[in-house]
Amino acid sequence: MTVGRENLLSINGLRLKQGERILLVEDSVALSTLLTQRLEEETGATVTRCGSLSAARKNIAEGTFLLALTGLNLPDAPNGEILDMLLQEEIPTIVFTAMFDADTRERCTRKKIVDYIVKDGTKTVDKVVQTVSRILANSAHKILVVDDARAARSELVEILNRQNFTVLEARSGRQALEILTNDETIDLVITDHHMADMDGYELTRRIRQSRNSEQLRIIGISSSSDRLLSASFLKAGASDFIYRPFVHEELKCRIDNNVETLAQLTHLRRLAEQDYLTGLANRRHFFATMRQRGKEAMQGSIALLDIDHFKLVNDTYGHDAGDAVLQAISLVMADMCIPAKHMPARIGGEEFAICLSQLDAFQAHSFCEELRKRIEERVIEVGNRSISATISIGVVEFEPDETFENQLNAADQLLYLAKANGRNRVYSTLTIPEAINAIASAGG
């Protein structure tokens, strides 16, 4: 499970870094105003708008742009001259136009634009915003292109780079398997069929031995005239297939559909596994993961922690303040746990658990003590109020011959002792003699 500061409390979509800019070239004031408002609200970008080629050139000379949106027919550039200028400046460009025919498509394809949108009345603004959001979100997706023919591989890489994907290349099936073994963040593989060391069918079959379609999408591609090849790929576990020579728009749509499907599956899995308020693992996912890991999970320690006097926070300041406290403490936990590959979870109202991977009793106690201090020092702002909170923690090192339930019960006994003896403290077998008796009772 991955939880970072940016996505801990919200997964509502991609936001640009502050200060990144989009150039909007449109001579309709009404349309450009609507587009500017929606784009800035939904992407966080700063939109610079202008209505002519000369104004666009002036703005480009004064700063850099992540992306350009433009019409084709401008007062001082009626024949699409804006595309030449944007291509020369190497600014990725999306075209939206009311007139779109074969000649216009050929011109846009030749200029290697990112995408085109046909104006459709009131739906135009929605289409533009959706397209921009998709292109920006593509940077979070990693695609592996597998082909032993350099020219064919380079063609695909260029198309994917233009769509803002992160792209990796493999010259053979074996190299592709090595890359996938070392990088679990790859979302999509596009593989040719005819390769010297291993054909695409066999590569697909081997990939599916370790990565299912909910983890990784596979698109087969070939210039073969065998119309049954697509069925073979799909039976082997491919998500899609396309024949060469392909239409660029079709390839792009197939890639987008697979990436979107993967994103939706990831989102659904996250909803099932995450606590809705804090973004940490929920109780069901934490317990299922620990039991699934079995002996592997029993290498380290487990901590249970509870927010001290949490009911008093709710009663005094209201449940919104209580939620803010839960979220603030979860952020501290995530900042400490995720980089160290520990697994934090919210398992009850104000109760949390952490699987401390590979930490022995001494290391686990030290980690929990640091966590306790950070939370104690944290000031939580709620409206015009400043709230402080403390936690009590019980932590035990896993014993190889004990069940997970017994280990959890032992940590719970230590947590009870920590709360009974003053709160805002860490209890473990290292700190108090009576903890040994608690462990023995829990195990027995």
PDB file of C-alpha atoms in Angstrom, residues 138-148 152-158 160-161 164-193 195 198 200 203-204 206-208 210-211 215-221 233 240 244 251 255 258-259 262:
ATOM      1  CA  ASN A 138      -0.464  10.398 -18.096  1.00  0.00           C
ATOM      2  CA  SER A 139       2.830  11.428 -16.503  1.00  0.00           C
ATOM      3  CA  ALA A 140       1.967   9.186 -13.548  1.00  0.00           C
ATOM      4  CA  HIS A 141       1.789   6.095 -15.801  1.00  0.00           C
ATOM      5  CA  LYS A 142       4.812   4.085 -16.906  1.00  0.00           C
ATOM      6  CA  ILE A 143       4.703   2.133 -20.179  1.00  0.00           C
ATOM      7  CA  LEU A 144       7.209  -0.477 -21.414  1.00  0.00           C
ATOM      8  CA  VAL A 145       7.610  -0.806 -25.204  1.00  0.00           C
ATOM      9  CA  VAL A 146       9.036  -4.160 -26.337  1.00  0.00           C
ATOM     10  CA  ASP A 147      10.268  -4.589 -29.917  1.00  0.00           C
ATOM     11  CA  ASP A 148      13.543  -5.836 -31.393  1.00  0.00           C
ATOM     12  CA  ALA A 152       9.152   0.334 -34.931  1.00  0.00           C
ATOM     13  CA  ARG A 153      10.064   0.739 -31.259  1.00  0.00           C
ATOM     14  CA  SER A 154      11.067   4.381 -31.748  1.00  0.00           C
ATOM     15  CA  GLU A 155       7.778   5.173 -33.507  1.00  0.00           C
ATOM     16  CA  LEU A 156       5.791   3.954 -30.505  1.00  0.00           C
ATOM     17  CA  VAL A 157       8.072   5.697 -28.013  1.00  0.00           C
ATOM     18  CA  GLU A 158       7.655   9.006 -29.830  1.00  0.00           C
ATOM     19  CA  LEU A 160       3.813   7.842 -26.088  1.00  0.00           C
ATOM     20  CA  ASN A 161       6.233  10.619 -25.157  1.00  0.00           C
ATOM     21  CA  ASN A 164       3.171  12.630 -21.663  1.00  0.00           C
ATOM     22  CA  PHE A 165       3.663   9.016 -20.544  1.00  0.00           C
ATOM     23  CA  THR A 166       6.826   7.830 -18.813  1.00  0.00           C
ATOM     24  CA  VAL A 167       8.303   5.381 -21.347  1.00  0.00           C
ATOM     25  CA  LEU A 168      10.784   2.516 -21.006  1.00  0.00           C
ATOM     26  CA  GLU A 169      12.193   0.419 -23.869  1.00  0.00           C
ATOM     27  CA  ALA A 170      13.181  -3.248 -24.207  1.00  0.00           C
ATOM     28  CA  ARG A 171      14.942  -4.756 -27.230  1.00  0.00           C
ATOM     29  CA  SER A 172      13.880  -8.325 -26.451  1.00  0.00           C
ATOM     30  CA  GLY A 173      11.441 -10.387 -24.455  1.00  0.00           C
ATOM     31  CA  ARG A 174      14.108 -11.403 -21.943  1.00  0.00           C
ATOM     32  CA  GLN A 175      15.119  -7.793 -21.366  1.00  0.00           C
ATOM     33  CA  ALA A 176      11.448  -6.921 -20.874  1.00  0.00           C
ATOM     34  CA  LEU A 177      11.101  -9.596 -18.176  1.00  0.00           C
ATOM     35  CA  GLU A 178      14.207  -8.275 -16.400  1.00  0.00           C
ATOM     36  CA  ILE A 179      12.840  -4.723 -16.436  1.00  0.00           C
ATOM     37  CA  LEU A 180       9.459  -5.883 -15.110  1.00  0.00           C
ATOM     38  CA  THR A 181      11.139  -7.881 -12.339  1.00  0.00           C
ATOM     39  CA  ASN A 182      12.993  -4.775 -11.160  1.00  0.00           C
ATOM     40  CA  ASP A 183      10.156  -2.274 -11.592  1.00  0.00           C
ATOM     41  CA  GLU A 184       6.709  -2.996 -10.173  1.00  0.00           C
ATOM     42  CA  THR A 185       5.422   0.473 -11.088  1.00  0.00           C
ATOM     43  CA  ILE A 186       5.014  -0.296 -14.805  1.00  0.00           C
ATOM     44  CA  ASP A 187       1.325  -0.039 -15.740  1.00  0.00           C
ATOM     45  CA  LEU A 188       1.272  -1.129 -19.373  1.00  0.00           C
ATOM     46  CA  VAL A 189       3.356  -3.267 -21.743  1.00  0.00           C
ATOM     47  CA  ILE A 190       3.102  -2.843 -25.512  1.00  0.00           C
ATOM     48  CA  THR A 191       4.835  -5.769 -27.169  1.00  0.00           C
ATOM     49  CA  ASP A 192       5.512  -6.769 -30.754  1.00  0.00           C
ATOM     50  CA  HIS A 193       4.918 -10.397 -31.706  1.00  0.00           C
ATOM     51  CA  MET A 195      11.065 -11.148 -31.886  1.00  0.00           C
ATOM     52  CA  MET A 198      10.895 -14.782 -27.506  1.00  0.00           C
ATOM     53  CA  GLY A 200       5.063 -11.648 -27.908  1.00  0.00           C
ATOM     54  CA  LEU A 203       6.243 -12.934 -23.304  1.00  0.00           C
ATOM     55  CA  THR A 204       2.596 -12.274 -22.481  1.00  0.00           C
ATOM     56  CA  ARG A 206       5.244 -15.360 -18.803  1.00  0.00           C
ATOM     57  CA  ILE A 207       4.222 -11.913 -17.580  1.00  0.00           C
ATOM     58  CA  ARG A 208       0.828 -13.246 -16.559  1.00  0.00           C
ATOM     59  CA  SER A 210       3.287 -13.037 -11.842  1.00  0.00           C
ATOM     60  CA  ARG A 211       1.209  -9.968 -12.799  1.00  0.00           C
ATOM     61  CA  GLN A 215      -1.881  -4.951 -11.891  1.00  0.00           C
ATOM     62  CA  LEU A 216      -0.597  -4.632 -15.453  1.00  0.00           C
ATOM     63  CA  ARG A 217      -2.211  -4.212 -18.879  1.00  0.00           C
ATOM     64  CA  ILE A 218      -0.695  -5.749 -22.019  1.00  0.00           C
ATOM     65  CA  ILE A 219      -1.304  -4.658 -25.625  1.00  0.00           C
ATOM     66  CA  GLY A 220      -0.015  -6.904 -28.404  1.00  0.00           C
ATOM     67  CA  ILE A 221       0.946  -5.358 -31.728  1.00  0.00           C
ATOM     68  CA  PHE A 233      -2.646 -12.939 -27.634  1.00  0.00           C
ATOM     69  CA  ASP A 240      -5.839  -5.711 -26.182  1.00  0.00           C
ATOM     70  CA  ARG A 244       0.072  -2.603 -38.045  1.00  0.00           C
ATOM     71  CA  LEU A 251      -3.728   3.301 -31.000  1.00  0.00           C
ATOM     72  CA  ILE A 255      -3.873   2.911 -24.808  1.00  0.00           C
ATOM     73  CA  ASN A 258      -6.428   0.427 -20.912  1.00  0.00           C
ATOM     74  CA  VAL A 259      -4.803   3.062 -18.725  1.00  0.00           C
ATOM     75  CA  LEU A 262      -6.288   0.183 -14.746  1.00  0.00           C
TER      76      LEU A 262
END
